[in-house]
Coordinates of C-alpha atoms and ligand atoms in Angstrom, one line a residue:
M1 CA 171.1 165.0 15.2
R2 CA 167.6 164.4 16.2
T3 CA 166.1 161.3 14.7
N4 CA 162.7 162.4 15.7
D5 CA 159.7 161.2 17.7
W6 CA 161.2 158.0 19.1
F7 CA 159.7 159.1 22.4
K8 CA 156.1 158.7 21.2
K9 CA 156.2 154.9 21.3
M10 CA 157.9 154.9 24.7
S11 CA 156.9 154.7 28.3
F12 CA 159.2 155.8 31.1
Y13 CA 159.9 154.8 34.7
Q14 CA 160.9 157.6 37.1
I15 CA 163.5 156.9 39.8
W16 CA 164.0 159.0 42.9
V17 CA 167.2 157.3 43.8
R18 CA 167.4 157.9 47.6
S19 CA 164.4 155.7 48.1
F20 CA 164.7 153.2 45.3
A21 CA 167.1 150.5 46.3
D22 CA 170.2 150.5 48.5
G23 CA 173.0 148.6 46.9
N24 CA 175.9 149.3 49.3
G25 CA 174.1 148.8 52.6
D26 CA 174.1 152.2 54.2
G27 CA 170.4 152.7 54.3
I28 CA 170.3 155.2 51.3
G29 CA 169.2 154.2 47.8
D30 CA 172.0 154.5 45.3
L31 CA 173.2 153.8 41.8
Y32 CA 174.4 150.3 42.8
G33 CA 170.9 149.5 43.7
V34 CA 169.6 150.9 40.5
Y35 CA 172.1 148.8 38.5
D36 CA 170.8 145.7 40.2
K37 CA 167.2 146.6 39.4
L38 CA 167.5 147.5 35.7
D39 CA 166.2 144.1 34.7
Y40 CA 163.2 144.6 36.9
I41 CA 162.5 147.9 35.2
R42 CA 162.9 146.5 31.8
K43 CA 160.5 143.7 32.6
L44 CA 157.9 146.2 33.6
G45 CA 157.8 147.0 29.9
V46 CA 159.1 150.6 29.9
D47 CA 161.6 151.9 27.5
G48 CA 163.3 154.6 29.5
I49 CA 164.3 156.0 32.9
W50 CA 164.0 159.5 34.2
F51 CA 166.3 160.1 37.1
S52 CA 165.3 162.8 39.6
P53 CA 168.5 164.8 40.4
I54 CA 171.4 162.6 41.4
Y55 CA 174.0 165.4 41.6
P56 CA 175.8 166.6 44.7
S57 CA 173.3 168.5 46.9
P58 CA 173.0 169.6 50.5
N59 CA 169.4 168.1 50.3
A60 CA 167.5 171.1 51.4
D61 CA 165.1 170.0 48.7
Y62 CA 166.4 166.5 48.2
G63 CA 168.5 166.9 45.2
Y64 CA 166.6 169.9 43.6
D65 CA 169.2 172.1 45.3
I66 CA 172.3 171.3 43.3
S67 CA 175.8 172.3 44.3
D68 CA 177.6 170.7 41.4
Y69 CA 176.0 170.0 38.0
R70 CA 178.7 167.7 36.7
D71 CA 179.1 165.0 39.4
I72 CA 177.2 162.4 41.3
H73 CA 176.1 162.7 44.9
P74 CA 178.5 160.6 47.0
D75 CA 175.5 159.0 48.7
F76 CA 174.5 157.6 45.3
G77 CA 177.9 156.6 43.9
T78 CA 180.4 158.0 41.5
L79 CA 180.4 159.2 37.9
D80 CA 181.9 155.8 37.0
Q81 CA 179.0 154.0 38.6
F82 CA 176.6 156.2 36.7
K83 CA 178.4 155.4 33.4
K84 CA 177.9 151.7 34.3
V85 CA 174.2 152.2 34.9
L86 CA 173.9 154.2 31.6
E87 CA 175.7 151.5 29.7
K88 CA 173.7 148.6 31.1
A89 CA 170.4 150.6 30.6
H90 CA 171.3 151.2 27.0
S91 CA 172.2 147.6 26.5
L92 CA 168.7 146.7 27.7
G93 CA 167.2 149.1 25.3
L94 CA 166.4 151.7 28.0
K95 CA 166.9 155.4 27.3
V96 CA 168.1 157.5 30.2
I97 CA 167.0 161.1 30.9
M98 CA 168.4 163.4 33.6
D99 CA 166.8 166.1 35.6
L100 CA 167.9 169.6 34.5
V101 CA 167.3 172.0 37.4
V102 CA 168.3 175.4 36.3
N103 CA 165.8 177.8 37.7
H104 CA 167.9 177.8 40.8
T105 CA 171.0 176.2 42.4
S106 CA 171.9 175.4 45.9
D107 CA 173.2 178.3 48.0
E108 CA 176.2 176.0 48.4
H109 CA 177.0 176.1 44.7
P110 CA 180.3 177.8 44.1
W111 CA 178.6 180.3 41.8
F112 CA 176.4 181.5 44.7
I113 CA 179.3 181.5 47.2
E114 CA 181.2 183.8 44.7
S115 CA 178.1 185.9 44.0
C116 CA 177.7 186.7 47.7
K117 CA 181.2 188.2 47.8
G118 CA 180.2 191.4 46.2
K119 CA 178.9 193.3 43.2
D120 CA 182.2 193.3 41.3
N121 CA 183.1 189.6 41.0
P122 CA 182.5 187.5 37.9
Y123 CA 179.5 185.7 39.4
S124 CA 177.9 188.8 40.8
D125 CA 175.0 188.7 38.2
Y126 CA 174.5 185.0 38.2
Y127 CA 171.6 185.5 40.7
I128 CA 168.8 188.0 41.3
W129 CA 169.9 190.6 43.8
R130 CA 168.0 193.6 45.1
D131 CA 168.5 196.3 47.7
R132 CA 164.8 196.1 48.5
P133 CA 162.6 193.0 48.1
N134 CA 159.2 193.0 46.5
N135 CA 156.2 191.4 48.1
W136 CA 156.5 187.9 46.5
D137 CA 156.1 184.8 48.7
S138 CA 158.2 181.8 48.0
L139 CA 156.5 178.5 47.3
F140 CA 158.4 176.6 50.0
E141 CA 159.6 178.9 52.7
G142 CA 158.2 182.3 53.7
K143 CA 159.0 185.3 51.7
A144 CA 160.8 185.0 48.4
W145 CA 163.7 187.2 49.4
E146 CA 166.5 186.5 51.9
Y147 CA 169.0 189.0 53.1
N148 CA 172.7 188.1 52.6
E149 CA 174.9 189.9 55.1
Q150 CA 178.1 189.5 53.1
R151 CA 176.7 191.1 50.0
G152 CA 174.4 193.4 51.8
Q153 CA 171.5 192.7 49.5
Y154 CA 168.5 190.4 49.2
Y155 CA 168.4 187.4 46.8
L156 CA 165.4 185.9 45.2
H157 CA 164.3 182.3 45.9
I158 CA 161.0 181.2 44.5
F159 CA 161.4 177.9 46.3
A160 CA 163.3 177.3 49.6
K161 CA 165.9 179.7 51.1
K162 CA 168.6 177.4 50.1
Q163 CA 167.5 177.5 46.4
P164 CA 168.5 181.0 45.1
D165 CA 167.1 181.7 41.6
L166 CA 169.6 182.0 38.8
N167 CA 169.5 185.1 36.7
M168 CA 168.7 183.7 33.3
D169 CA 168.8 187.1 31.7
N170 CA 172.6 186.9 32.1
P171 CA 173.9 185.3 28.9
R172 CA 176.7 183.7 30.9
V173 CA 174.2 181.8 32.9
R174 CA 172.6 180.5 29.8
E175 CA 176.0 179.4 28.5
E176 CA 176.4 177.5 31.7
V177 CA 173.1 175.7 31.2
K178 CA 174.2 174.7 27.7
G179 CA 177.5 173.5 29.0
I180 CA 175.7 171.3 31.5
M181 CA 173.5 169.9 28.8
R182 CA 176.5 169.1 26.6
F183 CA 178.3 167.5 29.5
W184 CA 175.6 164.9 30.0
L185 CA 174.7 164.5 26.4
D186 CA 178.4 163.8 25.5
M187 CA 178.4 161.1 28.1
G188 CA 175.5 159.5 26.3
V189 CA 172.3 160.5 28.1
D190 CA 169.2 160.7 25.9
G191 CA 167.5 163.8 27.2
F192 CA 166.3 166.0 30.0
R193 CA 163.3 166.5 32.2
E194 CA 163.6 170.3 32.8
D195 CA 162.6 171.4 36.3
V196 CA 160.1 174.3 36.6
I197 CA 161.3 175.4 33.3
N198 CA 158.4 177.8 32.8
F199 CA 159.7 179.9 35.7
I200 CA 163.2 180.8 34.4
S201 CA 162.4 184.2 32.9
K202 CA 161.2 186.9 35.3
K203 CA 159.4 190.1 34.4
E204 CA 161.6 193.1 34.3
G205 CA 161.4 195.2 37.4
L206 CA 159.9 192.3 39.4
P207 CA 156.6 194.1 40.1
D208 CA 154.7 193.4 43.3
G209 CA 152.1 190.7 43.1
L210 CA 148.5 190.7 44.3
P211 CA 148.6 190.7 48.1
F212 CA 145.7 188.4 48.6
L213 CA 147.2 185.4 46.8
P214 CA 149.3 183.6 49.3
A215 CA 152.3 181.7 48.1
V216 CA 151.6 182.3 44.4
N217 CA 151.4 186.1 44.4
G218 CA 154.5 186.5 42.3
M219 CA 153.6 183.8 39.8
P220 CA 152.1 186.0 37.1
Y221 CA 155.5 187.7 36.9
Y222 CA 157.7 184.6 36.8
K223 CA 155.6 182.0 35.0
D224 CA 156.0 182.1 31.2
G225 CA 158.0 185.3 31.6
P226 CA 158.9 187.8 28.8
H227 CA 162.0 186.0 27.4
I228 CA 161.1 182.4 28.1
H229 CA 160.8 181.4 24.5
E230 CA 164.1 183.0 23.4
Y231 CA 165.9 181.2 26.2
M232 CA 164.2 177.9 25.4
A233 CA 165.1 178.3 21.8
E234 CA 168.8 178.5 22.8
F235 CA 168.6 175.3 24.8
R236 CA 166.7 173.6 22.0
K237 CA 169.5 174.3 19.6
V238 CA 171.9 172.4 21.8
A239 CA 169.4 169.5 22.1
E240 CA 169.1 169.4 18.3
E241 CA 172.9 168.9 17.9
Y242 CA 172.2 165.6 19.7
D243 CA 169.4 163.1 19.5
C244 CA 168.1 164.6 22.7
F245 CA 164.6 164.6 24.0
Q246 CA 163.3 167.4 26.1
L247 CA 160.4 167.2 28.6
G248 CA 159.5 170.3 30.6
E249 CA 157.9 170.5 33.9
G250 CA 155.3 173.2 33.8
P251 CA 153.8 173.9 37.3
M252 CA 150.5 175.7 37.0
T253 CA 150.8 175.9 33.3
T254 CA 147.7 176.2 31.2
V255 CA 147.3 174.0 28.2
Q256 CA 147.3 177.2 26.0
S257 CA 150.7 178.3 27.3
A258 CA 152.0 174.7 27.2
L259 CA 151.2 174.6 23.5
K260 CA 153.6 177.5 22.9
Y261 CA 156.4 175.3 24.2
L262 CA 155.2 172.2 22.3
S263 CA 154.2 173.4 18.9
G264 CA 154.5 176.2 16.3
P265 CA 157.4 178.6 15.8
T266 CA 158.3 178.6 19.6
K267 CA 158.4 174.9 19.9
S268 CA 161.2 174.1 22.3
L269 CA 160.0 171.0 24.1
D270 CA 158.8 167.6 23.1
M271 CA 156.4 167.2 26.0
M272 CA 155.4 169.0 29.1
F273 CA 154.1 167.8 32.4
G274 CA 150.9 169.7 33.2
F275 CA 149.4 169.8 36.7
D276 CA 145.6 170.3 36.0
H277 CA 144.8 166.6 36.6
M278 CA 146.8 166.7 39.9
M279 CA 144.2 169.1 41.3
A280 CA 141.1 166.8 41.3
D281 CA 141.3 166.8 45.1
C282 CA 143.1 170.0 45.9
V283 CA 143.9 173.5 44.8
Y284 CA 147.5 174.5 44.0
T285 CA 148.7 170.9 44.3
E286 CA 148.0 170.2 47.9
Y287 CA 147.8 173.5 49.6
I288 CA 144.1 173.3 50.0
H289 CA 142.3 170.0 50.1
R290 CA 138.9 169.2 48.8
P291 CA 137.1 165.9 48.2
F292 CA 138.1 164.0 45.0
S293 CA 136.0 164.7 42.0
L294 CA 136.1 162.3 39.1
V295 CA 134.4 164.9 36.9
K296 CA 137.3 167.4 37.6
L297 CA 139.9 164.7 36.8
K298 CA 138.2 163.8 33.5
K299 CA 137.9 167.4 32.6
A300 CA 141.6 167.9 33.1
F301 CA 142.5 164.8 31.2
S302 CA 140.3 165.6 28.2
K303 CA 141.2 169.2 28.1
W304 CA 144.9 168.2 27.5
Q305 CA 144.0 165.4 25.2
Y306 CA 141.8 167.5 22.9
A307 CA 143.9 170.6 22.9
L308 CA 147.1 168.8 22.0
A309 CA 145.5 166.5 19.4
G310 CA 147.4 166.7 16.1
K311 CA 149.5 169.5 17.4
A312 CA 151.7 168.3 20.2
W313 CA 152.4 165.3 22.4
N314 CA 151.2 164.6 25.9
A315 CA 153.3 163.4 28.9
L316 CA 151.0 161.1 31.0
Y317 CA 151.4 160.6 34.7
L318 CA 149.5 160.0 37.9
E319 CA 152.4 160.1 40.3
N320 CA 155.9 161.5 40.8
H321 CA 158.1 162.5 43.7
D322 CA 156.0 165.7 44.3
H323 CA 152.6 164.2 44.8
P324 CA 151.1 161.9 47.4
R325 CA 150.3 158.3 46.2
V326 CA 147.4 158.2 43.8
I327 CA 145.6 155.2 45.3
S328 CA 145.3 157.2 48.5
R329 CA 143.9 160.2 46.5
Y330 CA 141.9 159.0 43.5
G331 CA 141.5 155.4 44.4
S332 CA 140.8 153.4 47.6
E333 CA 143.2 151.8 50.0
R334 CA 140.5 149.4 50.8
F335 CA 140.0 148.3 47.2
H336 CA 143.8 148.4 46.8
R337 CA 144.2 145.9 44.0
E338 CA 141.1 147.0 42.1
S339 CA 141.7 150.7 42.3
G340 CA 145.5 150.5 41.8
S341 CA 145.1 148.6 38.6
M342 CA 142.1 150.6 37.4
L343 CA 144.1 153.8 37.8
A344 CA 146.8 152.3 35.5
A345 CA 144.2 151.8 32.7
S346 CA 142.8 155.2 33.3
Y347 CA 145.9 157.0 32.0
I348 CA 148.3 154.6 30.2
F349 CA 146.0 154.3 27.2
Q350 CA 145.5 158.0 26.7
C351 CA 147.3 159.6 23.8
G352 CA 150.9 160.4 25.0
T353 CA 153.9 158.9 26.6
P354 CA 153.2 157.3 30.0
F355 CA 155.4 157.7 33.0
V356 CA 155.3 155.3 36.0
Y357 CA 156.8 156.5 39.3
Q358 CA 158.7 154.0 41.5
G359 CA 156.3 152.1 43.7
Q360 CA 153.3 153.1 41.7
E361 CA 153.4 149.8 39.9
I362 CA 152.8 148.0 43.1
G363 CA 150.3 150.5 44.5
M364 CA 152.2 152.0 47.3
T365 CA 150.1 154.2 49.5
N366 CA 150.5 157.4 51.6
I367 CA 152.4 157.1 54.8
R368 CA 150.8 158.4 58.1
L369 CA 153.3 159.7 60.5
W370 CA 152.1 160.9 63.9
N371 CA 154.2 164.0 64.3
I372 CA 155.2 166.8 61.9
E373 CA 158.8 166.4 63.1
Q374 CA 159.0 163.0 61.4
Y375 CA 158.3 164.5 58.0
V376 CA 161.4 165.7 56.1
D377 CA 160.1 167.6 53.1
V378 CA 160.6 171.3 53.2
S379 CA 157.3 172.1 51.6
T380 CA 155.4 169.7 53.8
K381 CA 156.8 171.5 56.9
N382 CA 156.0 174.9 55.3
N383 CA 152.4 174.0 54.6
F384 CA 152.0 172.7 58.2
H385 CA 153.5 175.8 59.8
T386 CA 152.2 178.5 57.4
Y387 CA 149.1 177.6 55.6
H388 CA 147.3 175.2 58.0
V389 CA 147.8 177.1 61.2
K390 CA 144.2 177.9 61.8
D391 CA 143.2 174.3 62.2
D392 CA 143.8 172.2 65.3
I393 CA 146.9 170.0 65.4
K394 CA 145.0 166.8 64.5
D395 CA 143.4 168.3 61.5
R396 CA 146.6 169.8 60.4
L397 CA 148.3 166.4 60.5
K398 CA 145.4 164.8 58.7
R399 CA 145.9 167.3 55.9
I400 CA 149.6 166.4 55.8
H401 CA 148.7 162.7 55.5
L402 CA 146.6 163.6 52.5
S403 CA 149.1 165.9 50.9
S404 CA 152.7 165.4 51.8
R405 CA 155.3 164.8 49.2
D406 CA 157.0 162.5 51.7
S407 CA 154.4 159.9 50.9
S408 CA 156.0 159.3 47.5
R409 CA 159.5 159.3 49.0
T410 CA 159.3 156.3 51.4
P411 CA 161.5 153.4 50.5
V412 CA 160.3 151.1 47.7
Q413 CA 158.8 148.0 49.2
W414 CA 160.7 145.1 47.5
T415 CA 159.9 142.2 49.9
A416 CA 158.0 141.4 53.1
G417 CA 161.4 141.0 54.9
K418 CA 163.5 143.4 57.0
N419 CA 163.4 147.0 55.9
A420 CA 161.0 145.9 53.1
G421 CA 164.1 144.5 51.3
F422 CA 165.2 148.1 50.5
S423 CA 168.4 148.0 52.6
K424 CA 170.3 146.0 55.1
L425 CA 170.7 148.9 57.4
K426 CA 167.9 151.0 58.8
P427 CA 166.6 153.1 55.9
W428 CA 167.1 156.8 55.8
F429 CA 163.3 157.4 56.0
Y430 CA 160.3 155.5 57.3
V431 CA 159.1 152.4 55.5
N432 CA 155.4 152.4 55.0
P433 CA 154.2 149.7 57.6
N434 CA 152.0 148.0 54.9
Y435 CA 155.2 146.6 53.2
R436 CA 154.4 143.1 54.5
R437 CA 151.2 143.1 52.4
I438 CA 152.3 145.4 49.6
N439 CA 155.6 144.5 48.0
V440 CA 157.2 143.6 44.7
E441 CA 158.0 140.0 45.7
A442 CA 154.5 139.2 46.6
Q443 CA 153.1 140.8 43.5
E444 CA 155.6 139.0 41.2
H445 CA 154.0 135.7 42.3
D446 CA 150.4 136.9 42.0
P447 CA 149.1 136.9 38.5
D448 CA 146.3 139.3 39.4
S449 CA 148.6 141.8 41.1
I450 CA 148.8 145.5 40.3
L451 CA 152.4 144.9 39.1
N452 CA 151.3 142.3 36.6
F453 CA 148.4 144.6 35.5
Y454 CA 150.9 147.4 34.8
R455 CA 153.0 145.1 32.8
K456 CA 150.0 144.1 30.7
C457 CA 148.9 147.7 30.2
L458 CA 152.3 148.8 29.1
A459 CA 152.7 145.7 26.8
L460 CA 149.3 146.3 25.2
R461 CA 150.0 149.9 24.5
R462 CA 153.4 149.2 23.1
H463 CA 152.0 146.7 20.6
S464 CA 149.2 148.8 19.4
E465 CA 149.5 151.5 16.8
T466 CA 145.9 152.6 17.7
L467 CA 146.8 153.0 21.4
I468 CA 149.9 155.0 20.5
Y469 CA 148.7 157.2 17.6
G470 CA 144.9 156.9 17.6
T471 CA 142.6 159.8 18.3
Y472 CA 141.1 160.3 21.7
R473 CA 137.5 160.7 22.6
E474 CA 135.8 160.8 25.9
Y475 CA 132.2 159.4 26.6
F476 CA 129.9 160.6 29.3
P477 CA 132.1 163.4 30.6
K478 CA 129.5 164.3 33.3
D479 CA 129.2 160.8 34.8
P480 CA 130.5 161.1 38.3
N481 CA 131.7 157.4 38.6
I482 CA 132.8 156.2 35.2
Y483 CA 135.6 157.3 33.0
M484 CA 135.2 156.0 29.5
Y485 CA 137.4 156.9 26.6
E486 CA 138.1 155.7 23.1
R487 CA 141.2 155.5 21.0
R488 CA 140.6 155.2 17.3
L489 CA 142.8 154.6 14.2
K490 CA 141.2 153.7 10.9
D491 CA 138.7 150.9 11.6
I492 CA 140.1 149.9 15.0
R493 CA 138.8 151.3 18.2
Y494 CA 139.7 150.6 21.8
L495 CA 137.2 151.5 24.5
I496 CA 138.6 151.9 28.0
V497 CA 136.1 151.7 30.8
C498 CA 137.1 152.6 34.3
S499 CA 134.9 152.6 37.4
F500 CA 136.0 155.1 40.1
T501 CA 133.6 153.9 42.8
R502 CA 133.4 151.1 45.4
L503 CA 129.7 150.5 44.4
P504 CA 128.7 148.2 41.6
L505 CA 127.4 150.2 38.7
R506 CA 125.4 149.6 35.6
L507 CA 127.6 150.1 32.5
R508 CA 126.6 152.8 30.2
I509 CA 127.0 152.2 26.5
P510 CA 127.8 154.9 23.9
K511 CA 125.2 154.9 21.2
E512 CA 127.5 153.8 18.4
Y513 CA 128.6 150.8 20.4
A514 CA 125.1 149.4 21.0
G515 CA 124.9 145.8 19.9
K516 CA 128.5 146.0 18.6
K517 CA 130.7 143.0 19.4
G518 CA 134.4 143.3 20.2
K519 CA 137.2 141.6 22.1
L520 CA 137.6 142.1 25.8
L521 CA 141.4 142.3 26.1
L522 CA 142.0 143.5 29.7
C523 CA 140.0 143.4 32.9
N524 CA 141.4 143.9 36.4
Y525 CA 139.3 141.1 37.9
P526 CA 140.6 137.5 37.9
E527 CA 138.6 136.4 34.9
G528 CA 140.6 138.9 32.9
R529 CA 143.8 137.1 33.7
Q530 CA 144.4 135.3 30.4
L531 CA 142.6 137.5 28.0
M532 CA 145.5 139.5 26.7
A533 CA 147.9 136.6 26.5
E534 CA 145.3 134.8 24.4
H535 CA 144.9 137.8 22.2
F536 CA 148.7 138.1 21.6
K537 CA 148.7 134.4 20.6
E538 CA 145.8 135.1 18.3
R539 CA 143.8 132.6 20.2
L540 CA 141.3 135.0 21.6
K541 CA 138.4 134.4 19.3
Q542 CA 135.4 135.3 21.4
E543 CA 133.7 138.6 20.7
V544 CA 131.3 140.0 23.3
D545 CA 129.2 143.1 23.5
L546 CA 129.7 145.6 26.3
L547 CA 126.8 144.2 28.4
A548 CA 127.8 140.5 28.1
W549 CA 130.2 140.5 31.0
E550 CA 128.8 140.4 34.6
H551 CA 125.2 141.1 33.5
G552 CA 126.1 144.6 32.3
M553 CA 127.4 145.6 35.7
L554 CA 130.8 147.1 36.6
R555 CA 132.3 145.9 39.8
P556 CA 134.1 148.2 42.3
Y557 CA 136.9 150.0 40.6
E558 CA 136.7 147.7 37.6
A559 CA 138.7 148.5 34.5
R560 CA 138.2 147.0 31.1
V561 CA 139.7 147.5 27.7
Y562 CA 137.8 146.4 24.6
R563 CA 139.0 146.3 21.0
F564 CA 136.5 146.7 18.2
R565 CA 136.7 146.7 14.5
F566 CA 134.2 149.1 13.0
T567 CA 133.4 148.4 9.4
K568 CA 132.5 151.1 6.9
D569 CA 128.8 150.0 6.4
K570 CA 128.1 151.3 9.9
G571 CA 128.8 154.7 8.6
V572 CA 130.9 155.7 11.6
Q573 CA 134.3 155.5 10.0
K574 CA 136.1 158.8 9.5
Ligands
GLC1 C1 160.0 170.8 40.9 C2 160.5 169.5 41.4 C3 160.3 169.6 42.9 C4 161.2 170.7 43.5 C5 160.9 172.0 42.8 C6 162.0 173.0 43.0 O1 158.7 171.0 41.0 O2 159.8 168.4 40.9 O3 160.6 168.3 43.5 O4 161.0 170.8 44.8 O5 160.8 171.8 41.4 O6 163.1 172.5 42.4
CA2 CA1 173.5 153.2 49.7

């Protein structure tokens, strides 16, 4: 039975196992490595782990093409090893959620192999077969239809060719999904991150899409499709038999359609990952690049914050395995420490449950390979060969540097030693050459590191009712350099101030804060080092106004968190 809402107080760490830590010395990250690093994860101050898929997979899309939903990829270990990880995680107070990828399987899944055999076998309707394809493009590899000789028909794949879409209209397929959920829930996992879950119901008749919308022309017919909420309700029922938490991934979802999954009679998810804020420097997540715009980022942040307020709960993130590294996008590699830590403060204190992706906590950056052949991600290759063809080779590679998902999939940089301490043997993929400078070990010893700043942010959030449940308000939304937001509960207010520029700036002050004194609890410059510790020990007595620090200036990529107590006589309390 659901015991409700435990996820609101939490924060999560996402593991993409192949590149996390290699425990058995074959160059591939695995569950032995994860086991050894659980204490590190706990010490970061999170309360749960989301595992990107760790099931058997031919790796056409690195785990998101599953060939067996009830086992562990041999590269990563065994079911027994997974159970050990689960048990230790639980003993450390960490919840564990799995990736549930049911829009499609691998073409090597036994269901698909059977389905190819003909129209009269029990798996025949598990997938979407047609004699004639429509005009949809896939998101990852050419057209969305592939001809299968054996069956003599085309099958639909919204993603890569090796990822045939399941036919969710078939009740037997939905029963399979429920069976998979039960399998992992019975083992003790705490929930699911549900992959591209808003794509699972397709419009009857699969009508042609608009021809001038490359890649996404079919999306209006498979996003939030006609039966989506019925199917989601079926899965929700299973989740409710357990104390299971459900988080949906909603590519290209609007906040209005997200609300249907998150609230009201069709509520079927506890949270949803939106993508709006991932498009402050691109269109359609990385297909088309444009210069970073803080105003766009803030608009996206605030849109979700305001729309969900009091109705639903946000999932907060800046990175995952599908996006390039955020310092390289929204921050500055030159102001590595400053921008890396500022970015933490820019989202962790918003209203919602924060997610930190492996390596983000030390500010890993994008990798620059010199040849497209060196990249391994199917969508990176597709973008290069399909959507960027008009540019010359150098520009095309530059766009790949800016946008490739492979940047988030380089091995985690643990030490300055061989293979960045990730593995004894040569790692399966390139290590970012900056590992000598950027690594966990160095940051452990540096009190002002990005890692230690993440720890402080997560600790501050976890100990503050206001930062968890308070209302959100943004100040100066049009300011192109500063992101300023407030969290408020009763008479306590936190003001989070983030500079997104390398130039020093005069700090702007919201009217109601003029002359007001509060405690400065966090600052990502060295003088901020002890503030929070002092606050926790109740030794931080000094109250300052917003201008007192640094003559009212904000330094490059500076972040500050202030705490104010507003009394009633000011007439501002709600
Ligand atoms: C989701 C996953 C991504 C995967 C795609 C297809 O967006 O996060 O990694 O490629 O779905 O499964
Ligand atoms: Ca290994």
